[in-house]
Each structure stands twice: as structure tokens, then as C-alpha cells.
PDB file of C-alpha atoms in Angstrom:
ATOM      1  CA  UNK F   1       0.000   0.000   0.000  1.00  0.00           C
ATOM      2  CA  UNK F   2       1.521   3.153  -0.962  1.00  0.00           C
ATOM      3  CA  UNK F   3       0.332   6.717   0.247  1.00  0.00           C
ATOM      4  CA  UNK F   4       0.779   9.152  -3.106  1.00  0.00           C
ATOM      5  CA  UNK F   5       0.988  11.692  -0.277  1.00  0.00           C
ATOM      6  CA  UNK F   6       3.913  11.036   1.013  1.00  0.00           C
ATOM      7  CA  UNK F   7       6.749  14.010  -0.998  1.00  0.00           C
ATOM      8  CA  UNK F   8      10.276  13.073  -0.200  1.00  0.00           C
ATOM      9  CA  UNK F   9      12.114  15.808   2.003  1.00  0.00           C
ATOM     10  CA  UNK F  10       8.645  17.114   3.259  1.00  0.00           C
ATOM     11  CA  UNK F  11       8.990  16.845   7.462  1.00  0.00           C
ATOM     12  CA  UNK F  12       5.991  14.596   8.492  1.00  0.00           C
ATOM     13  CA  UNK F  13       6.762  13.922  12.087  1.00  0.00           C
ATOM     14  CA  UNK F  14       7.900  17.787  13.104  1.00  0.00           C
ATOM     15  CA  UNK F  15      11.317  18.261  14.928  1.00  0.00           C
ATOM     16  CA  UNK F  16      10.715  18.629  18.409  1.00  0.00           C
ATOM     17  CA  UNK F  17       8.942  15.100  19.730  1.00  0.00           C
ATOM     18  CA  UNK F  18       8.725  13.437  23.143  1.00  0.00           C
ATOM     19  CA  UNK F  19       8.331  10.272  23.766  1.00  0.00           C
ATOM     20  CA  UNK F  20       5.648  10.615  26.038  1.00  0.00           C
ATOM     21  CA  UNK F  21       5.598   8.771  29.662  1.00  0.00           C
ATOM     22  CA  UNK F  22       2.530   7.359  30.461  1.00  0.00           C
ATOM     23  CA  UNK F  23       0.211   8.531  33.611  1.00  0.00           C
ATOM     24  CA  UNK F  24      -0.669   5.905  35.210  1.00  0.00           C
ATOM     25  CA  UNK F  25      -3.501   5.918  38.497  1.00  0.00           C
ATOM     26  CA  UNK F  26      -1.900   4.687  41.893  1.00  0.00           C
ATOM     27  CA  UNK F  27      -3.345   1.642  41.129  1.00  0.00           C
ATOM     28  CA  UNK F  28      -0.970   1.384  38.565  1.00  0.00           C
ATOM     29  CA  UNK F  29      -4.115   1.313  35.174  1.00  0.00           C
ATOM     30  CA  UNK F  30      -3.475   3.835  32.506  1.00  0.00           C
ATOM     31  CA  UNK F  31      -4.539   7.760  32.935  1.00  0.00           C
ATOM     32  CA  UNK F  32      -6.177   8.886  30.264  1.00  0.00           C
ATOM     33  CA  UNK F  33      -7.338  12.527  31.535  1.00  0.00           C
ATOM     34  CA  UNK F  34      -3.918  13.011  32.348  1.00  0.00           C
ATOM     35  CA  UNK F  35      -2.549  11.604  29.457  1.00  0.00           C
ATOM     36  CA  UNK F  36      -4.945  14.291  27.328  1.00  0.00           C
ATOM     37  CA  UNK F  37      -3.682  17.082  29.620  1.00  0.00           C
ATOM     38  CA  UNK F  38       0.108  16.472  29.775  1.00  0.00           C
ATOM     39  CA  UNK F  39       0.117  16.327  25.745  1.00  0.00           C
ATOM     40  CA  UNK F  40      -1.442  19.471  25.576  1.00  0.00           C
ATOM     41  CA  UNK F  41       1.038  20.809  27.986  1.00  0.00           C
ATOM     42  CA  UNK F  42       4.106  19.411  25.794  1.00  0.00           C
ATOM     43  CA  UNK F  43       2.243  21.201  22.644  1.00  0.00           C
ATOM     44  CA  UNK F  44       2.011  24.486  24.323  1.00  0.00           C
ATOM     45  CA  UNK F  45       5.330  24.415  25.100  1.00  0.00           C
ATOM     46  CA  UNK F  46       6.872  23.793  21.806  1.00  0.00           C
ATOM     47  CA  UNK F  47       6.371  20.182  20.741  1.00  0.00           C
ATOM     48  CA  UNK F  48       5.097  19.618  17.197  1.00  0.00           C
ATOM     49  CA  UNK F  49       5.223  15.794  17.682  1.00  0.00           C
ATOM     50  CA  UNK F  50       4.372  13.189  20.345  1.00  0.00           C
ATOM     51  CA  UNK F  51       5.187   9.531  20.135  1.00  0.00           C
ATOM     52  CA  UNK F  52       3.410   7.570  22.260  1.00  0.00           C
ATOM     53  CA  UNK F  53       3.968   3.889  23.990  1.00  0.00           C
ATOM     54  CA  UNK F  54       6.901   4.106  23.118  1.00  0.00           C
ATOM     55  CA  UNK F  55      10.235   3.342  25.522  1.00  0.00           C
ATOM     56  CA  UNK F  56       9.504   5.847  27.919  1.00  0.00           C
ATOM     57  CA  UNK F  57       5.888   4.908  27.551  1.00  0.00           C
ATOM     58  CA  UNK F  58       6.254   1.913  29.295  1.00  0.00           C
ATOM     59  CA  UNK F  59       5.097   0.077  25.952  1.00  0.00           C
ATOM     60  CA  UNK F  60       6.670  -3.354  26.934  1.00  0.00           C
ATOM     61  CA  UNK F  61       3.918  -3.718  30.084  1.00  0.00           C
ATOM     62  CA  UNK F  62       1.020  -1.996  27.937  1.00  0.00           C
ATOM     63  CA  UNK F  63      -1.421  -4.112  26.661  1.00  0.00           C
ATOM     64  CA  UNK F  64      -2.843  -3.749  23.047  1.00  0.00           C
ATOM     65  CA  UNK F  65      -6.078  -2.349  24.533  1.00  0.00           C
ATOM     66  CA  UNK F  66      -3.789   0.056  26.499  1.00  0.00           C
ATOM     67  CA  UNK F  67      -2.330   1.476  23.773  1.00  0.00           C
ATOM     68  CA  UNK F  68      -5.234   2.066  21.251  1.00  0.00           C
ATOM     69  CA  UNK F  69      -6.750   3.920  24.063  1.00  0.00           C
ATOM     70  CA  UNK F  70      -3.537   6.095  24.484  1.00  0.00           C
ATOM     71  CA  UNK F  71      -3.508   7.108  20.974  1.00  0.00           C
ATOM     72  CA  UNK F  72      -6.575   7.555  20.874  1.00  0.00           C
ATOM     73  CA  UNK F  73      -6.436   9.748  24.108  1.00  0.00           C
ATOM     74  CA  UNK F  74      -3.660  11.919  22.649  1.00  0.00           C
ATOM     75  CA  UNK F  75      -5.220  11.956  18.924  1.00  0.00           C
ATOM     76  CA  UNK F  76      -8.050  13.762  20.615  1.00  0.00           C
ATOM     77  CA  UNK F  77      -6.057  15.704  22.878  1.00  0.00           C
ATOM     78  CA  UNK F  78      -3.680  17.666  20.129  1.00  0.00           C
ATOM     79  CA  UNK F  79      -4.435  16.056  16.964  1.00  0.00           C
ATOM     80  CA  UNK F  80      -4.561  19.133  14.148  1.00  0.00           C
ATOM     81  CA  UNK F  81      -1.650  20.668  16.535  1.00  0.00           C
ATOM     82  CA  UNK F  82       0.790  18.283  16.765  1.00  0.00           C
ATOM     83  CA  UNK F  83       1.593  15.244  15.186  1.00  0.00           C
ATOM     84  CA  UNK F  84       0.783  11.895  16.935  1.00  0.00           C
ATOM     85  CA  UNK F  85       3.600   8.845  16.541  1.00  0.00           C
ATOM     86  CA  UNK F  86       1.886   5.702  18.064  1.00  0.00           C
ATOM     87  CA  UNK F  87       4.883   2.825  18.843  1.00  0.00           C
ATOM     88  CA  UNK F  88       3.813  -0.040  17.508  1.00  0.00           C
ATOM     89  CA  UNK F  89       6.760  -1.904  17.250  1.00  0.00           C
ATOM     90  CA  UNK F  90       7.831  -5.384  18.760  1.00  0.00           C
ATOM     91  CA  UNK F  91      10.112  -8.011  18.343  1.00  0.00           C
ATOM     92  CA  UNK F  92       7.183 -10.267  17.343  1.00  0.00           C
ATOM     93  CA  UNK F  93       5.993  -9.241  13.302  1.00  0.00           C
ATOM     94  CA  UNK F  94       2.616 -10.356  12.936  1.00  0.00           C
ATOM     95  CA  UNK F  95       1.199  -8.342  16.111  1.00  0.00           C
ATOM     96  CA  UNK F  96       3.647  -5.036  14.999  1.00  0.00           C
ATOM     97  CA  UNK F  97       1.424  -5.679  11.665  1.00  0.00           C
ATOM     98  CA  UNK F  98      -1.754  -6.140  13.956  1.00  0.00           C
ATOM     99  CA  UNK F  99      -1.449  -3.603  16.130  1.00  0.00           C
ATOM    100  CA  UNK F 100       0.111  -0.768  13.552  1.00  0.00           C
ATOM    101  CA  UNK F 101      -3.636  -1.674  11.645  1.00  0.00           C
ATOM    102  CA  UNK F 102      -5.032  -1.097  14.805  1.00  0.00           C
ATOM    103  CA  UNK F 103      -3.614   2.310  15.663  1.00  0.00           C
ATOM    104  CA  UNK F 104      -4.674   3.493  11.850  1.00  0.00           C
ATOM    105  CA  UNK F 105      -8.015   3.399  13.148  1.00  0.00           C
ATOM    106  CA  UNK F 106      -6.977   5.900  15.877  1.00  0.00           C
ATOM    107  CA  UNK F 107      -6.416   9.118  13.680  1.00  0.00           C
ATOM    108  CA  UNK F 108      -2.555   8.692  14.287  1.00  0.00           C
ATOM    109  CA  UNK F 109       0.040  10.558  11.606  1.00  0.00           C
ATOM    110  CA  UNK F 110       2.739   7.833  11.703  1.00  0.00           C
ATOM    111  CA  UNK F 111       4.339   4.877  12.954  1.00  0.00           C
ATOM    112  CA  UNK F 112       7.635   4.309  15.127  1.00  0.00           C
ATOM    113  CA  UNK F 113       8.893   0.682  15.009  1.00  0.00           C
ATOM    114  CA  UNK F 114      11.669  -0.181  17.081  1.00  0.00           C
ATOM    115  CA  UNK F 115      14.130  -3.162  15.891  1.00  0.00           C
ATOM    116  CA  UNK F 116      12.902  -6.276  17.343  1.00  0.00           C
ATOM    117  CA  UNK F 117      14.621  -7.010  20.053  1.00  0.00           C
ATOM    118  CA  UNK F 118      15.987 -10.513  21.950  1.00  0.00           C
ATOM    119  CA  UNK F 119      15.667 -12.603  18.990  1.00  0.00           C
ATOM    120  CA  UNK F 120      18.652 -11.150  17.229  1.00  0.00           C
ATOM    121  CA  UNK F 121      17.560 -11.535  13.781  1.00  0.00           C
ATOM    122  CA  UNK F 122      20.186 -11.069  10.971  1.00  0.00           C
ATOM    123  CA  UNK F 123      19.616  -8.114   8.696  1.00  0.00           C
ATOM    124  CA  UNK F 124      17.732  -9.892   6.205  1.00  0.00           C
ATOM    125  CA  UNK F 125      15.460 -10.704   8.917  1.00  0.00           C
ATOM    126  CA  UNK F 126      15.250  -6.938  10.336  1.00  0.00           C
ATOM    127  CA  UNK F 127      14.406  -6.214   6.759  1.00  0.00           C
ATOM    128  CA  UNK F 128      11.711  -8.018   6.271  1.00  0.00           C
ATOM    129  CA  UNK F 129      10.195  -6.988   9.308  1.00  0.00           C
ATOM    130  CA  UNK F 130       9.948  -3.304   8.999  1.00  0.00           C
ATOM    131  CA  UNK F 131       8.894  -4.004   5.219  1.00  0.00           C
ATOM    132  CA  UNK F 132       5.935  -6.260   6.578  1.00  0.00           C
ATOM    133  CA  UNK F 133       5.246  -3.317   8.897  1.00  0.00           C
ATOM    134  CA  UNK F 134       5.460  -0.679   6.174  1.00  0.00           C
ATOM    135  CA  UNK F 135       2.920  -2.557   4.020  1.00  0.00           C
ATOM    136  CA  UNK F 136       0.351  -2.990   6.264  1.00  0.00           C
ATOM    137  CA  UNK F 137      -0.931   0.767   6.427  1.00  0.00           C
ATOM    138  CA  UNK F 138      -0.236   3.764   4.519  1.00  0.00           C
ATOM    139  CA  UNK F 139       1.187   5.403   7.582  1.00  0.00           C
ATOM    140  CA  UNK F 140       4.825   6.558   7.203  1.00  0.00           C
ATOM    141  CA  UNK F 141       7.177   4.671   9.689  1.00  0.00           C
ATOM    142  CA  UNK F 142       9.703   6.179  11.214  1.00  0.00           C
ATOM    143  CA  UNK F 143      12.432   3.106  12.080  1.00  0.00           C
ATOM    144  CA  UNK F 144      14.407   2.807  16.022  1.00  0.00           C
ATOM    145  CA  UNK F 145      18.145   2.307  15.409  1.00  0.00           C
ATOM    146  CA  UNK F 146      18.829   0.991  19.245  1.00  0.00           C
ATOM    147  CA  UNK F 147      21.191  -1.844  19.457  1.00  0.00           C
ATOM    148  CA  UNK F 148      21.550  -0.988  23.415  1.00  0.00           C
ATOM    149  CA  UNK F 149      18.320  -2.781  23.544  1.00  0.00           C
ATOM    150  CA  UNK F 150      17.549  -4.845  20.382  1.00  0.00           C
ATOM    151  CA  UNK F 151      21.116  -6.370  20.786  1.00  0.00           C
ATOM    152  CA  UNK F 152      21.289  -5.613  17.038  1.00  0.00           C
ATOM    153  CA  UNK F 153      21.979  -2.370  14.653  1.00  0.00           C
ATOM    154  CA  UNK F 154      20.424  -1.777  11.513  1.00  0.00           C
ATOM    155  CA  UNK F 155      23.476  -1.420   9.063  1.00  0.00           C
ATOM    156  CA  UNK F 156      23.965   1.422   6.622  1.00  0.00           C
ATOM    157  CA  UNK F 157      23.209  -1.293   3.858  1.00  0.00           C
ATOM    158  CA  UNK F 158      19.894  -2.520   5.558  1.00  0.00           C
ATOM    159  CA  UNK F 159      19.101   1.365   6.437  1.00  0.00           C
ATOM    160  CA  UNK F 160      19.491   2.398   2.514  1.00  0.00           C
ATOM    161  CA  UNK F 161      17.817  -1.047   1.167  1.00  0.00           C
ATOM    162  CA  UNK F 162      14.203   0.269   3.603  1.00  0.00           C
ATOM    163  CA  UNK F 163      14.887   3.582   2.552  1.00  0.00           C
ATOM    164  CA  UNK F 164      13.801   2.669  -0.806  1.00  0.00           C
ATOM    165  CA  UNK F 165      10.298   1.771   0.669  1.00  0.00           C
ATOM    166  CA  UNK F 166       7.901   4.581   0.302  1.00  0.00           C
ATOM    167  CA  UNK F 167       6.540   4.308   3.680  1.00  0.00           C
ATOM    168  CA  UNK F 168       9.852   4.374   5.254  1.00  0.00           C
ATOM    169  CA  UNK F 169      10.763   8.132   6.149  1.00  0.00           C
ATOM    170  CA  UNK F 170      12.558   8.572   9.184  1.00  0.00           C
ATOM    171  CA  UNK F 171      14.842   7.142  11.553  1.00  0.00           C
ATOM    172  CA  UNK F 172      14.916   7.739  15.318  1.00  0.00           C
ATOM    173  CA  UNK F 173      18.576   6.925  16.617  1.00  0.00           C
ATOM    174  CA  UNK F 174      19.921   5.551  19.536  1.00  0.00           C
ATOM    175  CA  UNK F 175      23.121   4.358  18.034  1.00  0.00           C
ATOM    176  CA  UNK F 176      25.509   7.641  17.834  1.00  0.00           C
ATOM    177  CA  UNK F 177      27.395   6.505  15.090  1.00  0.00           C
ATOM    178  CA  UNK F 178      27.599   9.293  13.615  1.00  0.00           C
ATOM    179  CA  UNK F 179      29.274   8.146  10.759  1.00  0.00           C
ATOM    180  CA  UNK F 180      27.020   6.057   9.868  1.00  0.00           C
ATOM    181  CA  UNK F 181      24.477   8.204  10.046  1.00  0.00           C
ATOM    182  CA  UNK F 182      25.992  10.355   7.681  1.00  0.00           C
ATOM    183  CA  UNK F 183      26.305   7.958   5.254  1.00  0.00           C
ATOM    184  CA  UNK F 184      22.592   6.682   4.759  1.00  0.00           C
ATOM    185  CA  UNK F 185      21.932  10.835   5.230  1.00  0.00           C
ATOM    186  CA  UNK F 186      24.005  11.104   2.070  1.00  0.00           C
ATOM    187  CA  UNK F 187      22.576   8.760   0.087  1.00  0.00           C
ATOM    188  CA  UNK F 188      18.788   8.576   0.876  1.00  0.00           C
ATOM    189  CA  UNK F 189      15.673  10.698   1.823  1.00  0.00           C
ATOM    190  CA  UNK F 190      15.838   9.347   5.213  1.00  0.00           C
ATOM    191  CA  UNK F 191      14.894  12.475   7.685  1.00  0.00           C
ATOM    192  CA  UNK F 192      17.165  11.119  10.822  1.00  0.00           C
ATOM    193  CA  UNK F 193      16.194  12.122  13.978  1.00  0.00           C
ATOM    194  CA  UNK F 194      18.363  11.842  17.691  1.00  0.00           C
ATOM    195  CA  UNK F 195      17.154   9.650  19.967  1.00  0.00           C
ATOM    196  CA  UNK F 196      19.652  10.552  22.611  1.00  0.00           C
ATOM    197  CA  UNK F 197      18.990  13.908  24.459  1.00  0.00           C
ATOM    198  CA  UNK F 198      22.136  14.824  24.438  1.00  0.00           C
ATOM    199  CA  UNK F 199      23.176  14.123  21.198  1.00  0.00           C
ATOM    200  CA  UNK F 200      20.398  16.336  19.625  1.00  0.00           C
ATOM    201  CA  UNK F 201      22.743  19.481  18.676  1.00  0.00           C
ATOM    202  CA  UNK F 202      25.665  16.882  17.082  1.00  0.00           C
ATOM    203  CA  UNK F 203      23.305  15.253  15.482  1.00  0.00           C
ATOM    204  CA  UNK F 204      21.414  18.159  13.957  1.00  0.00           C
ATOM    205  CA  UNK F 205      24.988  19.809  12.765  1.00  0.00           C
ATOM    206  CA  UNK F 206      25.315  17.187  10.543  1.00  0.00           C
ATOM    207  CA  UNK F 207      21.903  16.886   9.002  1.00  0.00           C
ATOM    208  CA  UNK F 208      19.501  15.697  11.701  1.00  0.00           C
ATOM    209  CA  UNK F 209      15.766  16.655  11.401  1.00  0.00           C
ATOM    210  CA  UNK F 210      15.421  17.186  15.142  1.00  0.00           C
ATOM    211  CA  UNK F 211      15.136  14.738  18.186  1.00  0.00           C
ATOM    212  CA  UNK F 212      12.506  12.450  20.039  1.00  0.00           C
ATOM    213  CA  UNK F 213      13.417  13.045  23.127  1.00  0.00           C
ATOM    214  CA  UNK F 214      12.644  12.164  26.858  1.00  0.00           C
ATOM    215  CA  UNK F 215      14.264  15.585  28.979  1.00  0.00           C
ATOM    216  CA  UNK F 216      11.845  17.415  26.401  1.00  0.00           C
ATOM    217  CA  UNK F 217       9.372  16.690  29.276  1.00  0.00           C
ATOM    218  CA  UNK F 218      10.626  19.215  31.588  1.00  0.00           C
ATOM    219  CA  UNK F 219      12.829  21.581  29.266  1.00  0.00           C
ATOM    220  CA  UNK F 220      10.462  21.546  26.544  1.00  0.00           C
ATOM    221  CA  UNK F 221      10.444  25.523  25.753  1.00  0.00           C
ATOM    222  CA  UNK F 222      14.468  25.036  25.534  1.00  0.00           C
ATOM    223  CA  UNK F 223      14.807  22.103  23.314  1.00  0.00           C
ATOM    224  CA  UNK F 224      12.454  24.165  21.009  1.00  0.00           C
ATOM    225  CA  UNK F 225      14.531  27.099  21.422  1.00  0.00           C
ATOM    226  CA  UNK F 226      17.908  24.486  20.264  1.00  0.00           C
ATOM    227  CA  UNK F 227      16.248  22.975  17.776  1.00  0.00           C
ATOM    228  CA  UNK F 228      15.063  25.935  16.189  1.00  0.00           C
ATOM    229  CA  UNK F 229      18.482  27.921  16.321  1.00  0.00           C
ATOM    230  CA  UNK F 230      20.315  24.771  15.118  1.00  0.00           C
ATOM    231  CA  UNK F 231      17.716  24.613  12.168  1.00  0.00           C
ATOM    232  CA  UNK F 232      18.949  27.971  11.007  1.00  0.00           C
ATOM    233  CA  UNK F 233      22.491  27.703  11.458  1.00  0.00           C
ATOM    234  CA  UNK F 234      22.642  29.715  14.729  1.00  0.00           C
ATOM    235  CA  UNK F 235      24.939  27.409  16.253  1.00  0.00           C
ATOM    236  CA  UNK F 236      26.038  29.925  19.064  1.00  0.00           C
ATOM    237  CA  UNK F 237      22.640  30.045  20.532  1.00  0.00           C
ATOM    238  CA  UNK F 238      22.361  26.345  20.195  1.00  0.00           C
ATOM    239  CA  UNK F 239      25.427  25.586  21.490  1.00  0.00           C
ATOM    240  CA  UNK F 240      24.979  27.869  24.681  1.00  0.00           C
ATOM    241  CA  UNK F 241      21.289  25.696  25.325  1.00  0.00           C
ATOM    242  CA  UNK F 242      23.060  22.351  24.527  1.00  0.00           C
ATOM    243  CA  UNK F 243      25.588  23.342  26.971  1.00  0.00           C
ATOM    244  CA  UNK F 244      22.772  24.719  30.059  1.00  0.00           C
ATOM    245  CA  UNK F 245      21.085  21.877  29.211  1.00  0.00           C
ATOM    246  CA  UNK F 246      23.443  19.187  30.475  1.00  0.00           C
ATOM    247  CA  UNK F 247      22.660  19.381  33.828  1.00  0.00           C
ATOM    248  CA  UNK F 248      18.817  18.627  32.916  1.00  0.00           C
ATOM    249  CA  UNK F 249      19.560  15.437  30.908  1.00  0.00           C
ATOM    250  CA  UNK F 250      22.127  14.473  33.085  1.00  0.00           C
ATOM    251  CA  UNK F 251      19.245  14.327  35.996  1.00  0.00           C
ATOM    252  CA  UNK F 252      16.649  12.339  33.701  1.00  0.00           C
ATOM    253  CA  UNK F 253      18.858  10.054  31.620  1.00  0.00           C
ATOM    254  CA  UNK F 254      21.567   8.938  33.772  1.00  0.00           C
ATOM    255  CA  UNK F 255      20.372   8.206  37.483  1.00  0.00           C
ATOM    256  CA  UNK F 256      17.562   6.012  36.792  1.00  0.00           C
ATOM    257  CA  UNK F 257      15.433   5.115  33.717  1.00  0.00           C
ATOM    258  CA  UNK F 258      14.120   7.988  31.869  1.00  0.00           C
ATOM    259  CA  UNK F 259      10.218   7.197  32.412  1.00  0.00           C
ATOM    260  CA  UNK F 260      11.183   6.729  36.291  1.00  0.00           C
ATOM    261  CA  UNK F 261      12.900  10.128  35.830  1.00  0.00           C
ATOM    262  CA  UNK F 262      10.640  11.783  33.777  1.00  0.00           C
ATOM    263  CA  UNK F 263       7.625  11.069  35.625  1.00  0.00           C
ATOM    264  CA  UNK F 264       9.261  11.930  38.896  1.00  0.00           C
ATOM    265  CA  UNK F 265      10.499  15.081  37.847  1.00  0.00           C
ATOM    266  CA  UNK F 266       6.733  16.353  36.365  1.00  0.00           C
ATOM    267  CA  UNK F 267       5.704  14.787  39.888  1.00  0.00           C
ATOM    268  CA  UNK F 268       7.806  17.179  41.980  1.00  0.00           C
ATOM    269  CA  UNK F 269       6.966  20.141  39.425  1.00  0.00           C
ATOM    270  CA  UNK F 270       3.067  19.798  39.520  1.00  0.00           C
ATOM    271  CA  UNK F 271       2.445  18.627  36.379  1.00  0.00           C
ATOM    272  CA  UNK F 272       1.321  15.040  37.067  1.00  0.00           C
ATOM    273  CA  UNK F 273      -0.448  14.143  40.191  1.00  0.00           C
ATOM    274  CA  UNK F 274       1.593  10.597  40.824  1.00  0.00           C
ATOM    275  CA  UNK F 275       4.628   9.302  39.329  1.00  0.00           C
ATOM    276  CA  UNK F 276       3.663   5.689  39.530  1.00  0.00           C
ATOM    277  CA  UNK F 277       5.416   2.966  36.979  1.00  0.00           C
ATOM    278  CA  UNK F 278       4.992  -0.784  36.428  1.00  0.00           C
ATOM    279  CA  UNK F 279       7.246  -3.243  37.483  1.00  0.00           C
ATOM    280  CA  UNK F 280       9.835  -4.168  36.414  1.00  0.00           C
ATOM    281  CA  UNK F 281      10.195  -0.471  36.973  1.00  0.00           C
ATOM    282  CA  UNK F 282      10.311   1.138  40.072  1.00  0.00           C
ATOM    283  CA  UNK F 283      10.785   5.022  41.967  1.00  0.00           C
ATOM    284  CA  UNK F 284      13.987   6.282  42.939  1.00  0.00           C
ATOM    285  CA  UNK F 285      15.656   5.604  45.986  1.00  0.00           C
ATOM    286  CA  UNK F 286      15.901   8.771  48.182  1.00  0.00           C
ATOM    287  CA  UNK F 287      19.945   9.071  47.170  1.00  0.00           C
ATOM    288  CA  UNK F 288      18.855   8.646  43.196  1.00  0.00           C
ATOM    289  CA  UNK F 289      16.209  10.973  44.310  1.00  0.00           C
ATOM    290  CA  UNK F 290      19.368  13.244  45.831  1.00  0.00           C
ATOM    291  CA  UNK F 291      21.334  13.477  42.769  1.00  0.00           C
ATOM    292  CA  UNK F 292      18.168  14.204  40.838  1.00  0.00           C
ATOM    293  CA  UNK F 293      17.551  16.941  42.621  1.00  0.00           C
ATOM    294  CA  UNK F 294      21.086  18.259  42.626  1.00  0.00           C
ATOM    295  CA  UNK F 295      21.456  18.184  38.869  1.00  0.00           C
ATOM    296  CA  UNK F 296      18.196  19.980  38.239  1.00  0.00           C
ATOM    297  CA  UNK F 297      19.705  22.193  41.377  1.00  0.00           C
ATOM    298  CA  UNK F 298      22.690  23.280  39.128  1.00  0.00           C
ATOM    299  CA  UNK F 299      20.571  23.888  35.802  1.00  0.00           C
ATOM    300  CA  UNK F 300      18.785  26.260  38.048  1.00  0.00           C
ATOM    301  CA  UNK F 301      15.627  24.202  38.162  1.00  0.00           C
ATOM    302  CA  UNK F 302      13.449  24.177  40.774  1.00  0.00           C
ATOM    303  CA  UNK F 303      11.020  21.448  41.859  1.00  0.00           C
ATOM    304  CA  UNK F 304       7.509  22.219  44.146  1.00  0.00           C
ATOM    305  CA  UNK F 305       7.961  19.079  46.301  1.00  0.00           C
TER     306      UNK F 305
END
């Protein structure tokens, strides 16, 4: 299925996207009134694109019900405003397929499938997945390069052979190899975006679309601010954010996961009423809690709790 839609070069996912947590109840079921409200809080403050159940989402202890109603939830919530990336990816094919058919039903603009993960699949194998993916909807996909957790890249040769599928638009990487990187930007359409925080300003010097990121949370206004300078060559404003920023991504990608992080940090702040995760997940102990604190301390960041 091809979408005639679809013009090569033409941003379809935005530049500034978080990969939303998910608000969860203290009894540990899925939020949706908060879920509504904290996407239209990450629009207002400068995101043009949301992906949701992904990573940070929590996706692995969602269940497919779970999901639909999440992107459904944020479809409603800032759909027209923003543009709405449900994860649908899995290390299992057929229910990626099922459940990317699913979330077309949802009003959702695109697709991010992750690398399918534990199996180790060689690269035909990773191939053939995303393609089976790609062909079930006309959504474009937007591919997860992250070997940290899939135990497996996508090569530059697998990377160009998908980028000649039309649905195929974007990748979201968690590799840093920035040479490679380089190399499928040089010789595709592929709009690359960083999937580490703080690679987003390296990454967009050589090319990069933008980031989906997790600190966007709770320095949204000054990732747009980066990403915006960056995308007009203003590299001494970016640089100065990129460098005030450390601090901030330091404190939610480094002491504990970045959903634990994330949703602790919006906790303290006001912004969501309970930080509550799934197992195998669980809060901060009071010194993780410490040294989050301290970082956000000395990017001049204070919390309400």
C-alpha cells in the first residue's frame, strides 16, 4: 500500500517530539485525563510531535487495549496541533502488523517501530520486518536504530535497502554513530532524527531533522529554542542551550530510567499528580532521588515538592 501523499524531504513527524511517559492511576491502570492534559502541555510548550507507547511509555507492560486507548487519548487531545507517533513496534511481526492496523483506526500521523529485540535476527530478517510493517498501512514509519536494547543495529546497507520503501521516512537513533548516520543521510531521503537527548545538537549539525526526546518533558520551551536555532544555522545560541542543558539530561537520563525520571520530575513540578510505573520499573531511591535533585539544582531548576 503506498500513500501518493507522502513528498520526499517534506517533514511529516515535526522536529521537536517526546516520547511521552505514560500517567498511570496509583493503582498502577493507565490515565487517560492526564494523558490528554500532559500532551497538551508538551504542545504548548513547543512540541510539534508526540510519540506515544513508546520506551519511555512503558510500551513493553502496555497491553494492546492500552495502547489504542492512548492514541486515541492523545489523537483527541492535540491532533490538528501536533503530530501523533503511536509505537507499535515489537520483536514479534505479525502483532507489529496487527497492532500498527489497529492504531490506523486511531487518527494517528505515523508509525515508530523499534528493531525487534531478543531474537537477534540477521539483517535480512530486520528487513523483512519493517517491510511487513510498512505494508500494512499507509502510515509513514519512522524506524528505532537501538542496538543498546535490540542487541542488534540496523546497518547502513539494511538502512538504505528500507529507505527505498515509500513508507519508510525517518529514523529515530539511539546508536551515535555518527558516521554512519551520515552515510545513509548522504545517500537517501531518510529524515534522521536523535534519539539521545544529548546528542540532539551533534546530530542536527550534521543533518539531523530534530530529536525524540525524553528531557523534552521538563525543558520543553528550551529544546524548542535548540532545535530551532540549530535549524537555522545559529549554532552559538544552540550551542549555549546544549551546553545549560546538560545538567537537565544528566538528571533524567543517567540516574535512573528515563520514564522513572521523567515522571518523577513532572511529579515534583506539579504537572502530574503521581509518578507511579509498572514493574519491572520502580521510583527512585531517596539518594537517586538526591542526585536528581542536585542536577536539576545546578541547571537552576526548581522542583515544588
Amino acid at each position: 500500500m503506498v500513500d501518493s501523499s507522502i513528498v520526499p524531504g517534506e517533514s511529516l513527524f515535526g522536529s521537536l517530539l517526546t516520547a511521552m511517559v505514560t500517567p498511570m492511576k496509583a493503582d498502577g491502570k493507565v490515565d487517560l485525563a492526564e494523558t490528554g492534559r500532559l500532551a497538551e502541555k508538551l504542545v504548548d510548550d513547543g512540541c510539534d510531535g508526540l510519540v506515544v507507547a513508546g520506551t519511555t511509555g512503558e510500551s513493553s507492560t502496555l497491553d494492546d487495549e492500552e495502547k489504542i486507548s492512548l492514541f486515541r487519548a492523545v489523537v483527541e487531545a492535540v491532533g490538528g496541533r501536533a503530530k501523533v507517533v503511536a509505537g507499535t513496534g515489537s520483536n514479534d511481526t505479525a502483532h507489529s502488523v496487527l497492532l500498527s492496523r489497529m492504531a490506523v483506526e486511531t487518527g494517528v500521523d505515523g508509525l515508530l517501530v523499534v528493531t525487534p529485540y531478543y531474537l537477534k535476527p540477521t539483517q535480512s530478517g530486520i528487513q523483512a520486518h519493517f517491510e511487513a510493517v510498512a505494508n500494512a498501512t499507509e502510515l509513514p514509519v519512522m524506524l528505532y536504530d537501538i542496538p543498546g536494547r535490540s542487541a542488534v543495529p540496523i546497518t547502513v546497507e539494511t538502512m538504505l535497502r528500507l529507505a527505498d520503501h515509500p513508507q519508510i521516512v525517518a529514523v529515530k537513533d539511539a546508536k551515535a554513530d555518527f558516521a554512519a548516520g551520515t552515510r545513509v543521510m548522504a545517500n537517501s531521503s531518510l529524515q534522521f532524527y536523535s534519539g539521545d537527548d544529548g546528542l540532539t545538537l551533534p546530530w542536527m549539525s550534521v543533518g539531523a531533522q530534530g530529536v525524540v526526546g525524553v528531557t523534552t518533558h521538563v525543558a520543553t520551551a528550551r529544546f524548542r529554542q535548540m532545535v530551532d536555532a540549530a535549524a537555522v544555522g545559529d549554532l552559538q545560541t544552540a550551542r549555549a542551550i546544549h551546553l545549560e542543558l546538560e545538567p537537565v539530561i544528566r538528571a533524567t537520563m543517567t540516574r535512573v530510567p528515563g520514564a522513572v525520571a521523567a515522571k518523577e520530575i513532572l511529579h515534583w513540578r506539579g504537572t502530574l499528580p503521581r509518578p507511579t510505573v509498572r514493574l519491572p520499573l520502580v521510583g527512585p531511591t531517596s539518594t537517586e532521588s538526591k542526585l536528581i535533585r542536585e542536577d536539576l539544582a545546578e541547571a537552576g531548576m526548581e522542583s515544588l515538592q
